[in-house]
CSV table of C-alpha atoms and ligand atoms in Angstrom, one decimal:
chain,number,residue,atom,x,y,z
A,21,MET,CA,-21.2,-23.6,-14.2
A,22,GLU,CA,-20.6,-27.7,-12.9
A,23,ASP,CA,-21.4,-28.6,-9.7
A,24,LYS,CA,-18.4,-29.7,-9.0
A,25,GLY,CA,-16.1,-27.9,-11.4
A,26,ALA,CA,-14.8,-25.8,-9.0
A,27,ILE,CA,-11.4,-25.9,-8.7
A,28,ALA,CA,-11.5,-27.6,-5.3
A,29,THR,CA,-11.7,-30.2,-7.5
A,30,ARG,CA,-8.1,-30.6,-8.9
A,31,ARG,CA,-5.8,-32.9,-7.4
A,32,SER,CA,-3.0,-31.9,-5.8
A,33,GLU,CA,0.2,-33.8,-6.4
A,34,GLN,CA,1.7,-32.5,-3.4
A,35,ARG,CA,-1.2,-34.7,-1.4
A,36,SER,CA,0.6,-38.1,-0.5
A,37,ALA,CA,0.4,-37.6,3.1
A,38,SER,CA,-2.2,-35.0,3.4
A,39,VAL,CA,-5.5,-35.8,6.2
A,40,VAL,CA,-7.6,-35.2,3.6
A,41,GLU,CA,-6.9,-38.3,1.5
A,42,ASP,CA,-10.3,-37.3,-1.0
A,43,ARG,CA,-9.2,-33.9,-1.5
A,44,PRO,CA,-9.5,-34.1,-5.6
A,45,ALA,CA,-7.8,-33.1,-8.7
A,46,ALA,CA,-4.4,-31.1,-10.2
A,47,ALA,CA,-5.4,-30.2,-14.1
A,48,ALA,CA,-3.0,-28.2,-15.5
A,49,PRO,CA,-3.5,-24.4,-14.0
A,50,SER,CA,-4.4,-22.5,-16.8
A,51,ALA,CA,-3.2,-18.3,-17.9
A,52,LYS,CA,-7.5,-17.4,-18.4
A,53,LEU,CA,-9.1,-17.2,-14.4
A,54,ASP,CA,-12.7,-18.6,-14.5
A,55,VAL,CA,-13.8,-15.9,-12.0
A,56,ALA,CA,-16.9,-17.8,-11.3
A,57,ARG,CA,-15.7,-20.7,-10.8
A,58,VAL,CA,-13.9,-19.8,-8.1
A,59,ARG,CA,-16.2,-17.4,-6.3
A,60,ALA,CA,-18.3,-21.3,-5.8
A,61,ASP,CA,-15.6,-22.8,-4.3
A,62,PHE,CA,-15.4,-19.4,-1.4
A,63,PRO,CA,-19.0,-20.4,0.7
A,64,ILE,CA,-18.8,-17.0,2.3
A,65,LEU,CA,-19.1,-15.6,-1.2
A,66,GLN,CA,-23.1,-16.6,-1.3
A,67,ARG,CA,-24.1,-14.3,2.3
A,68,THR,CA,-25.6,-11.2,2.1
A,69,VAL,CA,-24.8,-8.2,4.5
A,70,HIS,CA,-27.2,-5.8,5.8
A,71,GLY,CA,-29.6,-8.0,2.6
A,72,GLN,CA,-27.2,-7.0,-0.1
A,73,PRO,CA,-24.3,-9.5,-1.5
A,74,LEU,CA,-21.5,-9.1,0.3
A,75,VAL,CA,-18.3,-7.5,-1.6
A,76,TYR,CA,-15.6,-8.5,-0.3
A,77,LEU,CA,-12.7,-6.5,-0.4
A,78,ASP,CA,-10.9,-6.3,2.7
A,79,ASN,CA,-7.9,-9.2,1.8
A,80,ALA,CA,-5.1,-7.7,2.6
A,81,ALA,CA,-6.4,-8.2,6.1
A,82,SER,CA,-7.4,-11.0,6.0
A,83,THR,CA,-8.3,-13.5,3.0
A,84,GLN,CA,-11.7,-15.8,2.7
A,85,LYS,CA,-11.3,-19.4,2.7
A,86,PRO,CA,-12.4,-21.9,0.2
A,87,ARG,CA,-14.0,-25.0,0.9
A,88,VAL,CA,-11.4,-27.6,0.9
A,89,VAL,CA,-9.5,-25.7,3.8
A,90,LEU,CA,-12.9,-25.9,6.0
A,91,ASP,CA,-12.8,-29.8,4.9
A,92,ALA,CA,-9.5,-30.0,5.5
A,93,ILE,CA,-10.2,-29.2,9.0
A,94,ALA,CA,-12.7,-30.5,9.8
A,95,THR,CA,-11.3,-33.6,8.7
A,96,TYR,CA,-8.1,-33.1,10.7
A,97,TYR,CA,-10.2,-33.5,13.6
A,98,ALA,CA,-13.2,-35.6,12.8
A,99,THR,CA,-10.5,-38.5,11.5
A,100,ILE,CA,-6.8,-38.6,13.3
A,101,ASN,CA,-7.3,-35.5,15.9
A,102,ALA,CA,-4.1,-36.0,18.0
A,103,ASN,CA,-0.7,-34.3,19.8
A,104,VAL,CA,2.4,-34.7,17.1
A,105,HIS,CA,5.6,-35.9,17.7
A,106,ARG,CA,5.0,-37.7,20.6
A,107,GLY,CA,2.2,-40.6,20.7
A,108,VAL,CA,3.1,-44.3,19.1
A,109,HIS,CA,-0.8,-44.5,18.4
A,110,GLU,CA,-1.6,-44.7,15.3
A,111,LEU,CA,-3.6,-41.5,15.7
A,112,SER,CA,-0.5,-39.8,16.4
A,113,GLU,CA,1.0,-41.2,14.0
A,114,ARG,CA,-0.9,-39.8,11.3
A,115,ALA,CA,-1.6,-36.5,12.5
A,116,THR,CA,2.8,-36.1,12.7
A,117,GLN,CA,3.0,-37.6,8.8
A,118,ALA,CA,0.0,-35.0,8.0
A,119,TYR,CA,1.4,-32.1,9.8
A,120,GLU,CA,4.9,-32.7,8.1
A,121,ALA,CA,3.0,-33.2,4.8
A,122,SER,CA,2.4,-29.9,5.3
A,123,ARG,CA,5.7,-28.6,6.1
A,124,GLU,CA,7.2,-30.1,2.7
A,125,ARG,CA,3.7,-28.2,1.8
A,126,VAL,CA,4.9,-24.9,2.3
A,127,ARG,CA,8.9,-26.1,1.5
A,128,THR,CA,7.7,-26.3,-2.2
A,129,PHE,CA,4.7,-23.0,-3.0
A,130,PHE,CA,8.4,-20.9,-1.2
A,131,ASN,CA,11.1,-23.1,-2.9
A,132,ALA,CA,13.4,-23.2,0.6
A,133,ALA,CA,16.0,-26.0,-0.4
A,134,SER,CA,15.0,-28.1,2.7
A,135,THR,CA,12.1,-28.4,5.5
A,136,ARG,CA,14.9,-27.5,8.3
A,137,GLU,CA,14.1,-24.2,7.4
A,138,ILE,CA,10.3,-24.0,7.4
A,139,VAL,CA,9.2,-23.4,11.1
A,140,PHE,CA,5.2,-23.0,11.7
A,141,THR,CA,4.9,-20.2,13.4
A,142,ARG,CA,1.4,-18.5,14.8
A,143,ASN,CA,1.5,-16.0,11.2
A,144,ALA,CA,4.1,-13.7,10.4
A,145,THR,CA,4.4,-11.2,13.1
A,146,GLU,CA,5.6,-13.9,15.3
A,147,GLY,CA,8.2,-15.2,13.1
A,148,ILE,CA,9.9,-11.1,13.0
A,149,ASN,CA,9.7,-11.4,16.5
A,150,LEU,CA,11.5,-14.8,16.6
A,151,VAL,CA,14.3,-13.5,14.4
A,152,ALA,CA,14.6,-10.3,16.1
A,153,GLN,CA,15.1,-12.1,19.6
A,154,SER,CA,17.1,-14.7,18.2
A,155,PHE,CA,18.7,-13.9,15.6
A,156,ALA,CA,19.5,-10.1,15.9
A,157,ARG,CA,19.3,-9.1,19.7
A,158,PRO,CA,22.9,-11.2,20.5
A,159,GLN,CA,24.4,-10.2,18.0
A,160,LEU,CA,23.5,-6.2,17.7
A,161,ALA,CA,25.9,-3.8,20.1
A,162,PRO,CA,25.6,-0.1,21.0
A,163,GLY,CA,25.5,2.2,17.7
A,164,ASP,CA,24.5,-1.5,15.4
A,165,GLU,CA,21.5,-0.8,12.9
A,166,VAL,CA,18.4,-2.1,11.9
A,167,LEU,CA,17.3,-1.0,8.4
A,168,ILE,CA,13.5,-0.7,7.4
A,169,SER,CA,11.8,0.8,5.3
A,170,ALA,CA,9.3,3.8,5.4
A,171,MET,CA,6.3,1.8,4.7
A,172,GLU,CA,6.4,-1.5,6.7
A,173,HIS,CA,3.3,-2.8,8.8
A,174,HIS,CA,3.7,-2.0,12.7
A,175,SER,CA,4.7,-5.9,13.0
A,176,ASN,CA,7.9,-5.0,11.0
A,177,ILE,CA,8.8,-1.7,12.6
A,178,VAL,CA,7.8,-2.7,16.8
A,179,PRO,CA,10.2,-5.7,17.1
A,180,TRP,CA,13.2,-4.4,15.5
A,181,GLN,CA,12.2,-0.9,18.1
A,182,MET,CA,12.0,-3.8,21.3
A,183,VAL,CA,15.5,-5.3,20.5
A,184,CYS,CA,17.5,-1.9,19.6
A,185,GLU,CA,15.7,-0.5,22.6
A,186,ALA,CA,16.8,-3.5,24.8
A,187,THR,CA,20.7,-3.3,23.0
A,188,GLY,CA,21.7,0.1,22.3
A,189,ALA,CA,21.1,0.1,18.4
A,190,ARG,CA,19.3,2.3,16.1
A,191,LEU,CA,16.6,1.5,13.7
A,192,THR,CA,16.8,3.9,10.5
A,193,VAL,CA,14.4,3.9,7.8
A,194,ALA,CA,14.8,4.2,4.0
A,195,PRO,CA,12.3,6.6,2.5
A,196,ILE,CA,10.1,6.6,-0.2
A,197,ASP,CA,8.9,8.6,-3.0
A,198,ASP,CA,5.3,10.2,-3.6
A,199,ARG,CA,4.4,7.3,-5.6
A,200,GLY,CA,5.4,5.0,-2.5
A,201,ASP,CA,8.1,3.3,-4.4
A,202,VAL,CA,11.5,3.2,-1.9
A,203,ILE,CA,14.2,5.0,-3.0
A,204,LEU,CA,16.6,2.6,-3.9
A,205,GLU,CA,20.2,4.7,-3.7
A,206,GLU,CA,18.6,6.3,-0.3
A,207,LEU,CA,17.9,2.3,1.0
A,208,GLU,CA,21.9,2.0,-0.2
A,209,ARG,CA,23.1,4.8,2.0
A,210,ARG,CA,22.1,3.3,4.5
A,211,LEU,CA,23.4,0.1,4.3
A,212,THR,CA,26.8,0.9,6.4
A,213,PRO,CA,29.2,-1.2,8.1
A,214,ARG,CA,27.2,-0.8,11.7
A,215,THR,CA,23.6,-2.0,9.5
A,216,LYS,CA,23.8,-5.6,11.0
A,217,LEU,CA,19.4,-7.0,9.0
A,218,LEU,CA,17.8,-5.3,7.1
A,219,ALA,CA,14.0,-5.7,7.3
A,220,ILE,CA,11.7,-4.7,4.6
A,221,THR,CA,8.5,-6.0,3.1
A,222,CYS,CA,7.4,-7.1,-0.4
A,223,MET,CA,4.8,-6.1,-0.9
A,224,SER,CA,3.3,-2.6,1.1
A,225,ASN,CA,-0.4,-3.6,2.5
A,226,ALA,CA,-1.0,0.3,2.8
A,227,LEU,CA,0.0,1.2,-0.6
A,228,GLY,CA,0.0,-1.8,-2.9
A,229,THR,CA,3.7,-0.9,-3.8
A,230,ILE,CA,5.9,-4.1,-4.9
A,231,THR,CA,9.4,-4.2,-3.6
A,232,PRO,CA,12.7,-4.8,-5.7
A,233,ALA,CA,13.3,-7.5,-2.9
A,234,ARG,CA,15.5,-9.3,-5.4
A,235,GLU,CA,17.8,-5.9,-6.2
A,236,ILE,CA,17.5,-4.8,-2.6
A,237,VAL,CA,18.2,-8.3,-0.8
A,238,GLN,CA,21.5,-8.1,-3.2
A,239,LEU,CA,22.7,-4.4,-2.1
A,240,ALA,CA,22.2,-5.6,1.4
A,241,GLN,CA,24.1,-8.9,0.7
A,242,ALA,CA,27.0,-7.7,-1.1
A,243,ARG,CA,27.6,-6.3,1.9
A,244,GLY,CA,27.3,-8.5,4.4
A,245,ILE,CA,23.7,-7.9,5.7
A,246,ALA,CA,21.5,-10.7,6.3
A,247,VAL,CA,18.1,-8.9,5.0
A,248,LEU,CA,14.5,-10.3,6.3
A,249,LEU,CA,11.7,-10.4,4.1
A,250,ASP,CA,7.7,-9.7,4.6
A,251,ALA,CA,6.2,-11.4,2.2
A,252,SER,CA,2.9,-11.6,3.7
A,253,GLN,CA,0.7,-9.8,1.4
A,254,ALA,CA,3.5,-10.4,-2.0
A,255,ALA,CA,2.5,-14.7,-1.0
A,256,TYR,CA,-1.4,-14.5,-2.3
A,257,HIS,CA,-0.4,-12.5,-5.0
A,258,MET,CA,2.5,-13.6,-6.8
A,259,ARG,CA,5.2,-16.5,-6.7
A,260,VAL,CA,7.4,-15.7,-4.0
A,261,ASP,CA,10.7,-18.0,-4.3
A,262,VAL,CA,13.3,-17.9,-1.6
A,263,GLN,CA,15.7,-19.4,-3.6
A,264,ALA,CA,15.0,-16.8,-6.7
A,265,LEU,CA,15.1,-13.8,-3.3
A,266,GLY,CA,18.1,-15.0,-1.7
A,267,CYS,CA,17.0,-14.3,1.3
A,268,ASP,CA,18.0,-14.9,4.7
A,269,PHE,CA,14.8,-15.4,5.8
A,270,LEU,CA,11.2,-14.7,5.0
A,271,VAL,CA,8.2,-14.8,6.5
A,272,ALA,CA,4.3,-15.1,5.5
A,273,THR,CA,1.6,-16.0,7.4
A,274,GLY,CA,-1.7,-18.2,6.3
A,275,HIS,CA,-4.5,-16.0,6.7
A,276,LYS,CA,-4.0,-13.7,4.0
A,277,LEU,CA,-2.9,-17.1,2.2
A,278,TYR,CA,-6.4,-18.0,1.7
A,279,GLY,CA,-5.5,-20.5,5.0
A,280,PRO,CA,-6.3,-20.5,8.9
A,281,THR,CA,-5.7,-18.6,11.3
A,282,GLY,CA,-3.2,-19.0,14.3
A,283,ILE,CA,-0.7,-20.5,10.9
A,284,GLY,CA,2.4,-18.5,9.4
A,285,VAL,CA,5.4,-19.9,8.5
A,286,LEU,CA,9.3,-18.1,8.7
A,287,TYR,CA,11.3,-19.5,6.6
A,288,GLY,CA,15.2,-19.2,7.5
A,289,ARG,CA,18.1,-20.4,5.8
A,290,GLU,CA,19.5,-23.2,7.4
A,291,ALA,CA,22.9,-21.9,8.6
A,292,ARG,CA,21.4,-19.3,10.1
A,293,LEU,CA,18.6,-21.0,12.1
A,294,GLU,CA,22.0,-23.1,13.1
A,295,ALA,CA,23.9,-20.5,14.8
A,296,MET,CA,20.7,-19.0,16.8
A,297,PRO,CA,19.2,-20.2,20.3
A,298,PRO,CA,15.7,-20.8,20.8
A,299,PHE,CA,12.8,-18.1,21.3
A,300,LEU,CA,11.0,-19.5,22.8
A,301,GLY,CA,11.0,-22.1,25.5
A,302,GLY,CA,8.7,-25.9,26.2
A,303,GLY,CA,8.0,-29.1,25.0
A,304,ASP,CA,9.2,-30.3,21.9
A,305,MET,CA,12.2,-28.2,21.2
A,306,ILE,CA,13.9,-29.8,23.3
A,307,ALA,CA,17.0,-33.5,22.6
A,308,SER,CA,17.2,-33.5,26.5
A,309,VAL,CA,16.0,-31.4,29.7
A,310,SER,CA,17.7,-31.6,33.0
A,311,PHE,CA,17.5,-29.5,36.1
A,312,GLU,CA,20.9,-28.7,35.4
A,313,ARG,CA,20.6,-28.2,31.9
A,314,SER,CA,18.7,-28.5,28.6
A,315,THR,CA,19.1,-29.0,25.1
A,316,TRP,CA,17.9,-28.2,21.7
A,317,ASN,CA,16.0,-30.0,18.8
A,318,VAL,CA,17.4,-30.1,15.3
A,319,LEU,CA,15.9,-28.2,13.1
A,320,PRO,CA,13.1,-26.9,12.2
A,321,TYR,CA,11.1,-28.1,15.6
A,322,LYS,CA,14.1,-26.0,18.6
A,323,PHE,CA,11.7,-23.2,17.1
A,324,GLU,CA,8.5,-24.8,17.5
A,325,ALA,CA,7.8,-25.1,21.4
A,326,GLY,CA,4.6,-26.6,22.8
A,327,THR,CA,1.9,-28.3,20.9
A,328,PRO,CA,1.6,-26.4,17.4
A,329,HIS,CA,-1.9,-25.8,15.5
A,330,MET,CA,-2.2,-29.7,13.3
A,331,ALA,CA,-5.6,-28.2,12.0
A,332,GLY,CA,-3.9,-25.0,11.2
A,333,ALA,CA,-1.1,-26.1,9.1
A,334,LEU,CA,-2.6,-28.5,7.1
A,335,GLY,CA,-5.6,-25.9,6.4
A,336,LEU,CA,-2.6,-23.7,5.2
A,337,HIS,CA,-1.6,-27.0,3.1
A,338,ALA,CA,-5.2,-27.1,0.9
A,339,ALA,CA,-4.6,-23.8,1.1
A,340,LEU,CA,-1.3,-24.3,-1.2
A,341,ASP,CA,-2.8,-26.6,-3.1
A,342,TYR,CA,-5.5,-24.6,-4.1
A,343,ILE,CA,-4.1,-21.4,-5.1
A,344,ASP,CA,-1.2,-23.7,-6.9
A,345,ALA,CA,-4.6,-25.5,-8.5
A,346,VAL,CA,-5.7,-22.0,-10.1
A,347,GLY,CA,-2.1,-21.1,-11.1
A,348,PHE,CA,0.0,-17.7,-9.9
A,349,GLU,CA,-0.1,-16.8,-13.5
A,350,ALA,CA,-4.0,-17.0,-14.2
A,351,ILE,CA,-4.7,-15.0,-10.5
A,352,GLU,CA,-2.1,-12.1,-11.3
A,353,ALA,CA,-3.3,-11.8,-15.0
A,354,HIS,CA,-6.7,-11.2,-12.7
A,355,GLU,CA,-6.2,-9.4,-10.1
A,356,GLN,CA,-3.2,-6.6,-12.6
A,357,SER,CA,-6.4,-6.6,-14.6
A,358,LEU,CA,-8.6,-5.8,-12.0
A,359,LEU,CA,-6.8,-3.0,-10.6
A,360,ALA,CA,-6.2,-1.4,-13.4
A,361,TYR,CA,-10.1,-1.7,-14.2
A,362,ALA,CA,-10.6,-0.2,-10.3
A,363,THR,CA,-8.6,2.4,-10.1
A,364,HIS,CA,-10.1,3.8,-13.9
A,365,VAL,CA,-13.1,3.7,-11.8
A,366,LEU,CA,-11.7,5.2,-8.5
A,367,GLU,CA,-10.7,8.4,-10.6
A,368,GLN,CA,-13.4,8.9,-11.8
A,369,ILE,CA,-15.4,10.1,-9.2
A,370,PRO,CA,-15.3,13.3,-7.2
A,371,GLY,CA,-12.5,13.9,-4.8
A,372,ILE,CA,-11.1,10.7,-4.5
A,373,ARG,CA,-7.1,10.8,-4.6
A,374,LEU,CA,-5.3,7.5,-4.8
A,375,ILE,CA,-2.9,7.4,-2.3
A,376,GLY,CA,0.3,5.1,-3.3
A,377,THR,CA,0.6,4.8,-7.1
A,378,ALA,CA,3.9,3.0,-7.2
A,379,ARG,CA,5.8,1.5,-10.5
A,380,ARG,CA,4.9,-1.7,-9.7
A,381,LYS,CA,1.8,-2.3,-7.7
A,382,GLY,CA,-0.4,-5.2,-6.3
A,383,SER,CA,-4.2,-5.5,-6.1
A,384,ILE,CA,-4.5,-2.7,-3.3
A,385,LEU,CA,-6.0,0.7,-4.1
A,386,SER,CA,-5.2,2.8,-0.7
A,387,PHE,CA,-7.6,6.4,-1.4
A,388,VAL,CA,-9.1,9.2,0.7
A,389,MET,CA,-11.8,11.7,-0.3
A,390,ASP,CA,-12.0,15.4,-0.4
A,391,GLY,CA,-14.0,16.6,2.9
A,392,VAL,CA,-15.1,13.1,4.9
A,393,HIS,CA,-12.9,11.1,6.9
A,394,PRO,CA,-12.2,7.1,6.0
A,395,HIS,CA,-13.8,6.2,8.7
A,396,ASP,CA,-17.3,7.8,7.0
A,397,ILE,CA,-16.6,6.5,3.6
A,398,GLY,CA,-16.1,2.6,5.2
A,399,THR,CA,-19.5,3.1,7.6
A,400,ILE,CA,-21.7,3.9,4.7
A,401,VAL,CA,-20.2,1.5,2.0
A,402,ASP,CA,-20.3,-1.0,4.6
A,403,ARG,CA,-24.9,-0.7,4.0
A,404,GLU,CA,-24.4,-1.3,0.2
A,405,GLY,CA,-22.5,-4.8,0.9
A,406,VAL,CA,-18.8,-3.5,0.5
A,407,ALA,CA,-16.6,-4.7,3.0
A,408,ILE,CA,-14.1,-2.0,3.2
A,409,ARG,CA,-10.4,-1.4,5.9
A,410,THR,CA,-10.7,1.6,6.7
A,411,GLY,CA,-8.2,3.3,9.4
A,412,HIS,CA,-4.5,3.3,9.2
A,413,HIS,CA,-3.9,-0.4,8.2
A,414,CYS,CA,-1.7,-1.0,11.1
A,415,ALA,CA,0.7,1.6,8.9
A,416,GLN,CA,0.9,4.1,11.0
A,417,PRO,CA,4.9,6.3,10.1
A,418,VAL,CA,3.3,5.6,6.6
A,419,MET,CA,-0.5,6.9,6.1
A,420,GLU,CA,1.7,10.2,8.4
A,421,ARG,CA,4.3,9.8,5.1
A,422,PHE,CA,1.0,11.1,2.6
A,423,GLY,CA,-0.2,13.4,5.0
A,424,GLY,CA,-3.2,12.0,7.2
A,425,PRO,CA,-4.0,9.9,9.5
A,426,ALA,CA,-5.8,7.0,8.1
A,427,THR,CA,-6.8,5.9,4.2
A,428,ALA,CA,-10.3,3.6,2.8
A,429,ARG,CA,-8.5,0.7,1.3
A,430,ALA,CA,-9.8,-1.4,-0.7
A,431,SER,CA,-8.1,-4.4,-1.2
A,432,LEU,CA,-8.7,-7.2,-4.8
A,433,ALA,CA,-8.2,-11.3,-4.7
A,434,MET,CA,-8.5,-13.9,-7.2
A,435,TYR,CA,-12.2,-14.4,-6.4
A,436,ASN,CA,-12.7,-10.6,-6.8
A,437,THR,CA,-15.0,-9.3,-9.9
A,438,ARG,CA,-15.1,-6.5,-11.9
A,439,GLU,CA,-19.3,-6.0,-10.5
A,440,GLU,CA,-17.5,-5.7,-7.4
A,441,VAL,CA,-15.4,-2.8,-9.0
A,442,ASP,CA,-18.6,-1.4,-10.0
A,443,THR,CA,-20.9,-1.5,-7.0
A,444,LEU,CA,-18.0,0.0,-5.2
A,445,GLY,CA,-17.6,2.6,-7.5
A,446,ARG,CA,-21.5,3.1,-6.3
A,447,ALA,CA,-21.2,3.3,-3.4
A,448,LEU,CA,-19.2,5.6,-3.3
A,449,LEU,CA,-20.9,7.9,-5.6
A,450,LYS,CA,-23.5,7.7,-2.6
A,451,VAL,CA,-21.2,8.9,-0.2
A,452,ARG,CA,-20.6,11.5,-2.0
A,453,GLU,CA,-24.3,12.8,-2.7
A,454,VAL,CA,-24.5,12.3,1.5
A,455,PHE,CA,-21.7,14.2,1.8
A,456,ALA,CA,-22.4,16.8,-0.4
B,526,LIG,C1,2.7,-6.2,5.0
B,526,LIG,C2,2.4,-7.4,6.3
B,526,LIG,N1,2.8,-7.7,7.0
B,526,LIG,C3,2.9,-8.3,8.4
B,526,LIG,C4,1.0,-8.5,8.9
B,526,LIG,C5,0.6,-9.3,10.2
B,526,LIG,O1,0.4,-10.5,9.4
B,526,LIG,P1,0.4,-11.0,11.2
B,526,LIG,O2,-0.9,-9.9,11.7
B,526,LIG,O3,-0.7,-12.2,10.5
B,526,LIG,O4,1.0,-11.2,11.7
B,526,LIG,C6,0.7,-8.0,7.8
B,526,LIG,C7,-0.7,-8.0,8.0
B,526,LIG,O5,-1.6,-7.0,8.0
B,526,LIG,C8,0.9,-7.1,6.7
B,526,LIG,O6,0.0,-6.4,5.5
């Protein structure tokens, strides 16, 4: 392996106003992912856990961070830290430039038409709450409906329940089949004249199901119904293009995109966002303030009250550069091959049953083992250095749908290997031995 040959040393095209001025590199992404080179970019992957090499398979909860992201954050604080959009001094101007360059980077990553359509949030959850309160709430009347699917994360259920409760609207749910696919005809039946919004995931964190998002958007919009897509999981596995999808809103979260925590993205069509009142009030989101009345800033600042997470935005910029330097073609090919391999490995282990076998799946394997509680599985494999998630995965209704309160979940990212999947397989055999 080359010493500086890691993916991180590729030059990014979008780095012009970035804080990380010596950020290197963009070669044309190749379709074959060099996993050893990728791994070398993630410092945490060198560590051990309980004396064993870390095998990190909890990526659906949060991914690890490449060094370029850590460097971007440290460089920001070390060289240009100042509040944005406020000062005329050099640091404030540079921080503002870098923050806005991050927004432009997010725009190109999701192919939005304008940076006015890119709102920085804390995470995906905040983006959904923003749309619930500022878009849905003002137009919902008693008897109106908000439609979701049966496999949503709690963050795409609870905000809708809250607005429904406040307005007298109803939350309706499109069912899924035994594989974990949305039943499209059932979804379509629930797109009624009372439906004001459809909010649905692009990829389920609990099952791995990739939904036919574009088709779903078209079904809703043919009836004049707005659509919010939750791309929290999808966005780090595959290209998410908001114009190709045609959605009205889309949310993503930085910490799953190999970026920092505390930074998320809400995409909203400009005309939609323009028509919406602010979500939070405070500094930066105003044009003028008097005791009688305040007026609002232009987009997207109308939705960014208070000091934003500048370092987070810059870290996200570095993360998106990193993903594009590796390339989604290579990422998808690697993860899909690993998913097929891991599915095979798990199927060989006596007593394991996979939950979620959708026709199109991302690299998530939810499973249960006969006679063993998922928490026991998680605890035993942890002793072998293997990090998996156990529990309801913030998706209690879909767990219920599959007949239990919890599963174990191994979720794979671009830096995972077949050897790591083998380690998981051996660790699961130990679980079997313990409970034999
Ligand atoms: C599908 C999905 N939606 C939403 C979220 C919420 O993300 P965050 O907690 O970063 O807002 C998650 C996080 O696990 C998720 O997997």
